[in-house]
Coordinates of C-alpha atoms in Angstrom, one line a residue:
M1 CA -1.3 -26.3 -15.1
K2 CA 1.0 -25.0 -12.3
S3 CA 1.9 -21.4 -12.5
L4 CA 3.9 -18.9 -10.5
G5 CA 3.9 -15.3 -9.3
I6 CA 6.6 -12.7 -10.0
Y7 CA 7.4 -9.9 -7.6
I8 CA 9.4 -6.8 -8.8
H9 CA 10.8 -4.7 -6.0
W10 CA 11.4 -1.0 -6.6
P11 CA 13.4 0.3 -3.6
W12 CA 13.0 4.0 -4.1
C13 CA 10.7 6.4 -2.2
K14 CA 10.4 10.2 -2.2
T15 CA 10.2 10.1 1.6
I16 CA 10.6 7.2 4.1
C17 CA 7.8 6.7 6.6
P18 CA 8.8 6.4 10.3
Y19 CA 7.1 3.0 10.7
C20 CA 8.5 1.5 7.6
D21 CA 11.1 -1.4 7.9
F22 CA 10.9 -2.5 4.2
N23 CA 14.0 -2.4 2.1
V24 CA 13.6 1.1 0.8
R25 CA 15.9 4.1 0.1
K26 CA 15.3 7.8 -0.5
L27 CA 15.1 8.5 -4.2
E28 CA 18.4 9.4 -5.8
D29 CA 19.3 10.6 -9.2
I30 CA 19.3 7.2 -11.0
D31 CA 19.5 6.1 -14.6
T32 CA 16.2 4.3 -15.0
S33 CA 17.3 2.8 -18.3
T34 CA 20.2 1.1 -16.6
W35 CA 17.9 -0.1 -13.8
R36 CA 15.4 -1.5 -16.3
K37 CA 18.0 -3.5 -18.1
A38 CA 19.2 -4.8 -14.8
Y39 CA 15.7 -6.0 -13.9
E40 CA 15.5 -7.7 -17.3
K41 CA 18.8 -9.4 -16.9
E42 CA 17.9 -10.6 -13.4
I43 CA 14.5 -11.9 -14.6
E44 CA 16.5 -14.0 -17.2
N45 CA 19.0 -15.1 -14.6
I46 CA 16.5 -16.2 -12.0
S47 CA 14.2 -18.0 -14.5
F48 CA 16.6 -20.9 -14.5
F49 CA 15.6 -21.7 -10.9
T50 CA 12.2 -22.9 -11.8
N51 CA 10.7 -25.2 -14.4
L52 CA 7.4 -23.4 -14.3
K53 CA 6.7 -21.2 -17.4
E54 CA 3.2 -19.8 -16.8
V55 CA 2.9 -16.6 -14.8
K56 CA -0.4 -15.9 -13.1
S57 CA 0.5 -12.7 -11.4
I58 CA 3.1 -9.9 -11.5
Y59 CA 3.3 -7.5 -8.5
F60 CA 5.3 -4.2 -8.7
G61 CA 6.0 -3.3 -5.0
G62 CA 8.3 -1.2 -3.1
G63 CA 9.2 1.4 -2.3
T64 CA 7.0 3.5 -4.5
P65 CA 6.8 1.9 -8.0
S66 CA 4.2 4.5 -9.1
L67 CA 7.3 6.7 -9.5
I68 CA 8.3 4.5 -12.5
S69 CA 7.2 5.5 -16.0
A70 CA 4.5 3.5 -17.8
D71 CA 7.1 2.7 -20.5
F72 CA 9.4 1.1 -17.9
I73 CA 6.5 -1.0 -16.6
E74 CA 5.4 -2.0 -20.1
K75 CA 8.9 -3.2 -21.1
I76 CA 9.3 -5.2 -17.9
I77 CA 5.9 -6.9 -18.5
N78 CA 6.8 -7.7 -22.1
F79 CA 10.2 -9.1 -21.1
I80 CA 8.5 -11.4 -18.5
N81 CA 6.1 -12.5 -21.2
N82 CA 9.0 -13.3 -23.6
N83 CA 10.8 -15.4 -20.9
F84 CA 7.7 -17.0 -19.5
S85 CA 4.1 -17.0 -20.6
L86 CA 1.5 -14.8 -19.1
S87 CA -1.8 -16.6 -18.2
S88 CA -4.9 -15.4 -20.0
N89 CA -6.2 -13.9 -16.8
V90 CA -2.9 -12.7 -15.4
E91 CA -3.2 -10.2 -12.5
I92 CA -0.7 -7.3 -12.8
T93 CA -0.6 -5.0 -9.7
I94 CA 1.2 -1.8 -9.0
E95 CA 1.5 -0.2 -5.6
A96 CA 0.9 3.5 -5.6
N97 CA 0.9 6.5 -3.3
P98 CA -1.8 9.2 -3.7
S99 CA 0.9 11.9 -3.9
S100 CA 2.5 10.4 -7.0
L101 CA -0.7 9.4 -8.8
K102 CA -2.2 11.5 -11.6
Y103 CA -5.0 10.4 -13.9
E104 CA -2.7 10.4 -17.0
N105 CA -0.2 8.2 -15.2
L106 CA -2.9 5.7 -14.3
Y107 CA -4.3 5.7 -17.8
N108 CA -0.8 5.0 -19.2
Y109 CA -0.2 2.2 -16.6
K110 CA -3.4 0.6 -17.8
L111 CA -2.2 0.8 -21.4
A112 CA 1.1 -0.7 -20.3
G113 CA -0.7 -3.8 -18.9
I114 CA -1.4 -3.0 -15.3
N115 CA -4.9 -4.2 -14.3
R116 CA -4.9 -3.8 -10.5
V117 CA -3.8 -0.9 -8.3
S118 CA -3.0 -1.1 -4.6
L119 CA -3.3 2.4 -3.1
G120 CA -1.4 3.2 0.1
V121 CA -3.9 5.6 1.7
Q122 CA -3.2 4.4 5.4
S123 CA -5.8 6.9 6.8
F124 CA -8.4 9.5 5.7
K125 CA -7.6 11.7 8.7
D126 CA -4.9 14.3 8.1
T127 CA -3.7 14.2 11.7
E128 CA -3.0 10.5 11.4
L129 CA -1.4 10.9 8.0
K130 CA 0.9 13.5 9.4
F131 CA 1.8 11.2 12.4
L132 CA 2.5 8.4 9.9
G133 CA 4.9 10.6 7.9
R134 CA 2.8 10.3 4.7
D135 CA 3.4 12.8 1.9
H136 CA -0.3 13.1 1.0
D137 CA -3.5 14.4 2.6
S138 CA -7.0 12.9 2.6
D139 CA -8.2 15.0 -0.4
Q140 CA -5.4 13.6 -2.5
A141 CA -6.3 10.1 -1.4
K142 CA -10.0 10.6 -2.3
K143 CA -9.0 12.1 -5.7
A144 CA -6.7 9.1 -6.4
I145 CA -9.6 6.7 -5.6
K146 CA -11.9 8.5 -8.0
Y147 CA -9.2 8.1 -10.8
I148 CA -8.8 4.4 -10.0
E149 CA -12.6 3.8 -10.0
K150 CA -12.8 5.2 -13.6
L151 CA -10.0 3.0 -15.0
F152 CA -9.7 -0.3 -13.1
F153 CA -12.1 -3.1 -12.2
K154 CA -9.7 -4.4 -9.4
A155 CA -8.0 -2.3 -6.8
N156 CA -7.0 -2.3 -3.1
L157 CA -7.1 0.2 -0.3
D158 CA -4.2 0.0 2.2
I159 CA -5.1 1.1 5.7
I160 CA -3.3 1.2 9.1
Y161 CA -5.0 1.1 12.5
G162 CA -3.9 1.0 16.2
M163 CA -2.3 4.4 16.3
P164 CA -1.7 6.4 19.5
D165 CA -4.8 7.8 21.2
Q166 CA -7.1 6.2 18.6
K167 CA -10.5 6.0 20.3
I168 CA -13.0 3.1 19.7
L169 CA -15.9 5.5 18.9
T170 CA -14.0 7.6 16.4
F171 CA -12.4 4.4 15.0
K172 CA -15.8 3.0 14.2
Q173 CA -16.8 6.3 12.5
D174 CA -13.6 6.3 10.5
L175 CA -14.0 2.7 9.6
R176 CA -17.4 3.4 7.9
E177 CA -15.7 5.8 5.6
I178 CA -12.9 3.4 4.9
M179 CA -15.4 0.6 4.2
D180 CA -17.4 2.8 1.8
F181 CA -14.3 3.4 -0.3
A182 CA -13.1 -0.2 0.0
Q183 CA -16.4 -1.6 -1.1
T184 CA -16.2 0.5 -4.3
L185 CA -12.7 -0.7 -5.0
G186 CA -13.4 -4.3 -4.0
H187 CA -10.5 -5.0 -1.7
L188 CA -9.2 -3.8 1.7
S189 CA -5.9 -4.5 3.4
I190 CA -6.0 -3.2 6.9
Y191 CA -3.0 -3.7 9.1
Q192 CA -2.3 -3.1 12.8
L193 CA 0.5 -0.6 13.3
T194 CA 3.6 -2.6 14.3
I195 CA 6.7 -1.0 15.7
E196 CA 9.8 -2.6 14.0
P197 CA 13.4 -2.3 15.3
K198 CA 15.6 0.3 13.7
T199 CA 12.7 2.5 12.7
P200 CA 12.2 6.1 14.0
F201 CA 9.0 4.9 15.7
F202 CA 11.0 2.2 17.6
K203 CA 13.2 4.9 19.1
Q204 CA 10.2 7.0 20.1
L205 CA 8.6 3.9 21.7
K206 CA 11.8 3.1 23.7
S207 CA 12.1 6.7 24.9
G208 CA 8.4 6.7 26.0
K209 CA 7.2 9.2 23.4
L210 CA 4.8 6.8 21.7
N211 CA 1.6 5.8 23.6
L212 CA 0.2 2.8 21.7
P213 CA -3.2 1.2 22.4
S214 CA -3.3 -1.7 24.8
D215 CA -3.5 -5.3 23.5
E216 CA -7.1 -5.4 24.7
K217 CA -8.0 -2.3 22.8
L218 CA -6.3 -3.6 19.6
S219 CA -8.1 -6.9 19.9
E220 CA -11.4 -5.0 20.2
M221 CA -10.5 -3.0 17.1
Y222 CA -9.7 -6.2 15.2
F223 CA -13.1 -7.7 15.9
I224 CA -14.9 -4.5 15.1
I225 CA -13.2 -4.7 11.6
Q226 CA -14.4 -8.2 11.1
E227 CA -18.0 -7.4 12.1
M228 CA -18.2 -4.2 10.0
S229 CA -16.5 -5.9 6.9
E230 CA -19.2 -8.5 6.9
K231 CA -21.9 -5.8 6.9
Y232 CA -20.2 -4.1 3.9
K233 CA -19.9 -7.4 2.0
L234 CA -16.1 -7.3 2.4
P235 CA -15.6 -10.6 4.2
Q236 CA -12.2 -11.5 5.6
Y237 CA -10.3 -14.0 3.6
E238 CA -6.9 -13.5 5.2
I239 CA -6.0 -12.1 8.6
S240 CA -5.5 -8.5 7.3
N241 CA -7.3 -8.8 3.9
H242 CA -10.9 -8.4 2.9
S243 CA -12.6 -8.4 -0.5
T244 CA -15.9 -8.6 -2.3
I245 CA -16.4 -12.0 -3.9
G246 CA -13.9 -12.6 -6.8
N247 CA -11.7 -9.6 -5.9
E248 CA -9.2 -11.5 -3.7
S249 CA -5.5 -10.8 -4.5
I250 CA -4.3 -13.6 -6.8
H251 CA -0.7 -12.7 -6.2
N252 CA -0.9 -12.7 -2.4
L253 CA -3.1 -15.9 -2.4
G254 CA -0.1 -17.5 -4.2
Y255 CA 2.1 -16.7 -1.2
W256 CA -0.5 -17.9 1.3
R257 CA -1.2 -21.1 -0.6
Y258 CA 2.6 -21.7 -0.7
N259 CA 2.9 -21.6 -4.5
Q260 CA 6.2 -20.9 -6.2
Y261 CA 7.2 -17.3 -6.7
L262 CA 10.2 -15.3 -7.9
G263 CA 11.3 -12.1 -6.4
I264 CA 13.5 -9.7 -8.4
G265 CA 15.0 -6.5 -7.1
P266 CA 17.1 -5.4 -4.0
G267 CA 16.2 -7.6 -1.0
A268 CA 13.5 -9.6 -2.8
H269 CA 12.8 -13.2 -1.8
S270 CA 11.9 -16.3 -3.9
R271 CA 10.5 -19.7 -3.1
V272 CA 11.0 -22.4 -5.7
S273 CA 10.6 -26.2 -5.7
K274 CA 13.8 -28.2 -5.2
N275 CA 13.0 -32.0 -5.2
L276 CA 10.6 -32.5 -2.3
N277 CA 11.6 -29.3 -0.5
R278 CA 11.7 -25.6 -1.2
M279 CA 14.7 -23.4 -2.1
S280 CA 14.9 -19.9 -0.7
L281 CA 16.6 -17.3 -2.8
V282 CA 17.4 -13.8 -1.4
Q283 CA 18.5 -10.9 -3.6
I284 CA 21.3 -8.5 -2.5
K285 CA 19.8 -6.0 -0.2
S286 CA 21.8 -2.9 -1.1
P287 CA 20.3 -1.3 -4.3
R288 CA 23.8 -0.1 -5.4
K289 CA 25.4 -3.4 -4.8
W290 CA 22.5 -5.3 -6.4
L291 CA 22.9 -3.2 -9.5
E292 CA 26.7 -3.5 -9.6
A293 CA 26.5 -7.3 -9.3
I294 CA 24.2 -7.7 -12.2
L295 CA 26.1 -5.2 -14.4
K296 CA 29.2 -7.3 -13.8
N297 CA 27.6 -10.3 -15.4
T298 CA 26.8 -12.2 -12.2
N299 CA 23.4 -12.3 -10.6
G300 CA 21.7 -10.4 -7.8
I301 CA 21.4 -13.4 -5.5
E302 CA 23.1 -12.9 -2.1
H303 CA 21.9 -16.1 -0.4
R304 CA 20.3 -19.4 -1.4
E305 CA 19.5 -22.5 0.6
I306 CA 17.4 -25.5 0.5
L307 CA 15.0 -25.3 3.4
S308 CA 14.8 -28.3 5.8
T309 CA 11.7 -30.4 6.0
N310 CA 10.8 -28.7 9.3
E311 CA 11.3 -25.2 7.9
T312 CA 9.2 -26.0 4.9
A313 CA 6.4 -27.6 6.9
M314 CA 6.3 -24.6 9.2
E315 CA 6.2 -22.2 6.3
V316 CA 3.2 -24.0 4.9
L317 CA 1.5 -23.5 8.3
I318 CA 2.6 -19.9 8.7
T319 CA 1.1 -18.9 5.4
G320 CA -1.8 -21.3 5.2
L321 CA -3.3 -20.6 8.6
R322 CA -3.6 -16.9 7.8
L323 CA -6.4 -17.7 5.4
K324 CA -10.1 -18.2 6.1
E325 CA -10.2 -21.2 3.8
F326 CA -9.1 -24.6 5.1
L327 CA -5.5 -25.8 4.8
P328 CA -5.7 -29.2 3.0
A329 CA -3.5 -32.0 4.4
K330 CA -2.3 -32.6 0.8
R331 CA -0.4 -29.3 0.7
F332 CA 1.2 -29.8 4.1
N333 CA 2.0 -33.5 3.6
K334 CA 3.8 -32.8 0.4
F335 CA 6.6 -31.2 2.4
S336 CA 6.4 -32.9 5.8
K337 CA 7.4 -36.4 7.1
L338 CA 4.8 -36.0 9.8
K339 CA 1.4 -36.0 8.3
L340 CA -1.2 -33.4 9.2
E341 CA -3.7 -36.1 10.1
E342 CA -1.2 -37.3 12.7
I343 CA -0.4 -33.8 14.0
I344 CA -4.0 -32.9 14.7
E345 CA -4.3 -36.0 17.0
I346 CA -1.4 -34.9 19.2
P347 CA -2.7 -33.5 22.5
L348 CA -1.0 -30.1 22.2
I349 CA -2.8 -29.5 18.9
K350 CA -6.1 -31.2 19.9
D351 CA -6.3 -28.7 22.8
L352 CA -6.3 -25.9 20.2
I353 CA -9.4 -27.5 18.6
K354 CA -11.1 -27.9 22.0
E355 CA -10.3 -24.2 22.8
G356 CA -12.0 -23.2 19.5
L357 CA -8.8 -21.7 18.0
I358 CA -8.5 -24.3 15.3
E359 CA -11.3 -25.7 13.3
R360 CA -11.1 -29.2 11.7
K361 CA -13.0 -30.6 8.7
E362 CA -11.9 -34.2 8.0
S363 CA -8.1 -33.8 7.3
K364 CA -8.2 -30.1 6.7
I365 CA -7.7 -27.3 9.3
R366 CA -8.0 -23.6 9.6
T367 CA -7.8 -21.0 12.3
S368 CA -11.1 -19.7 13.7
S369 CA -11.8 -15.9 13.9
E370 CA -10.5 -16.0 17.5
G371 CA -7.5 -18.1 16.4
K372 CA -6.5 -15.6 13.8
A373 CA -6.2 -13.0 16.6
V374 CA -3.6 -15.2 18.4
L375 CA -1.9 -16.8 15.4
D376 CA 1.6 -16.5 16.8
S377 CA 0.8 -18.6 19.9
I378 CA -0.9 -21.2 17.7
L379 CA 2.2 -21.4 15.4
Y380 CA 4.4 -21.7 18.5
R381 CA 2.5 -24.9 19.5
F382 CA 2.8 -26.4 16.0
D383 CA 6.5 -25.6 16.0
Q384 CA 7.0 -27.4 19.2
V385 CA 5.2 -30.5 17.8
I386 CA 7.0 -30.5 14.4
N387 CA 10.5 -30.0 15.9
S388 CA 10.0 -32.6 18.6
K389 CA 8.8 -35.3 16.2
H390 CA 11.4 -34.9 13.4

């Protein structure tokens, strides 16, 4: 039976980090009861865009959803269950910051239905946490991990690497501590620091105040992560994600396998089936305007469009080639006029196989470990082929 994932976006944070380009706002004095009712109303509104009724994952992201009460969370979960049907092994994740996490809160989240926590630690070094603008220190992070260990079987540790003046030797030492904690929790998401436009870090970079590692050094760090994660039995299953066996993120696998999902909340995105293509739904970005639209008996959708065959085919590749598992031709061919079996015989793509960046197994393909490190250039070649043939 086909099922879908549901993402709930909570846009509020106590502080906004200088590298963050997500749709977040500094916490205001808001009426949480009104906001909860708006989420419930929008869940009902958007449910009409899909014929799928079973939900395999719910993800509360943000922002800082661990600022929300357990009662709020429980009511949203129950409302989703009343409008859809939660699968027997549904995964329900909440993102949390160490500074807003107390044992009592976690315990109440578990009672409310949460069964997985993604903890935004980012670093265990206080100097790096200060640089990243985080509102917690390493002791708070370690304390939060201990709380999570006692209450949850599944959890994730979020880490950032590639910071200014980060040395390879100290990075290896830091990584051992990170891997120890991640092995206990069962999952690690480790992302390279990227500088996005319109962020404070972008302004610092442009003014020459940010001295980032070279591409060569970042590449070395990336392969150190892969090597060490294998030793810690946390193999890579996606470019930035590692887990012990069976602890992969069900929700995020849904994105990468190009399953249908609904996004509810300011700026959230959805992908739903529409005939042989996919429809993109984008919610109103401004929290205030999103709330007003729903309270006026409309919906929170700002933009919707049916993606072209080329766009859909490229999205299948953009998501699927991030994974360690092979991308089956069946998934791609469902949305593309040009079959994957034909594409991999085209010289531009055959060269990727010869170069060891793409691996082929019958009619399935995947990126090699080296290919994952240069995924953007691989996708550029696929885009050239797809757009020249359609």
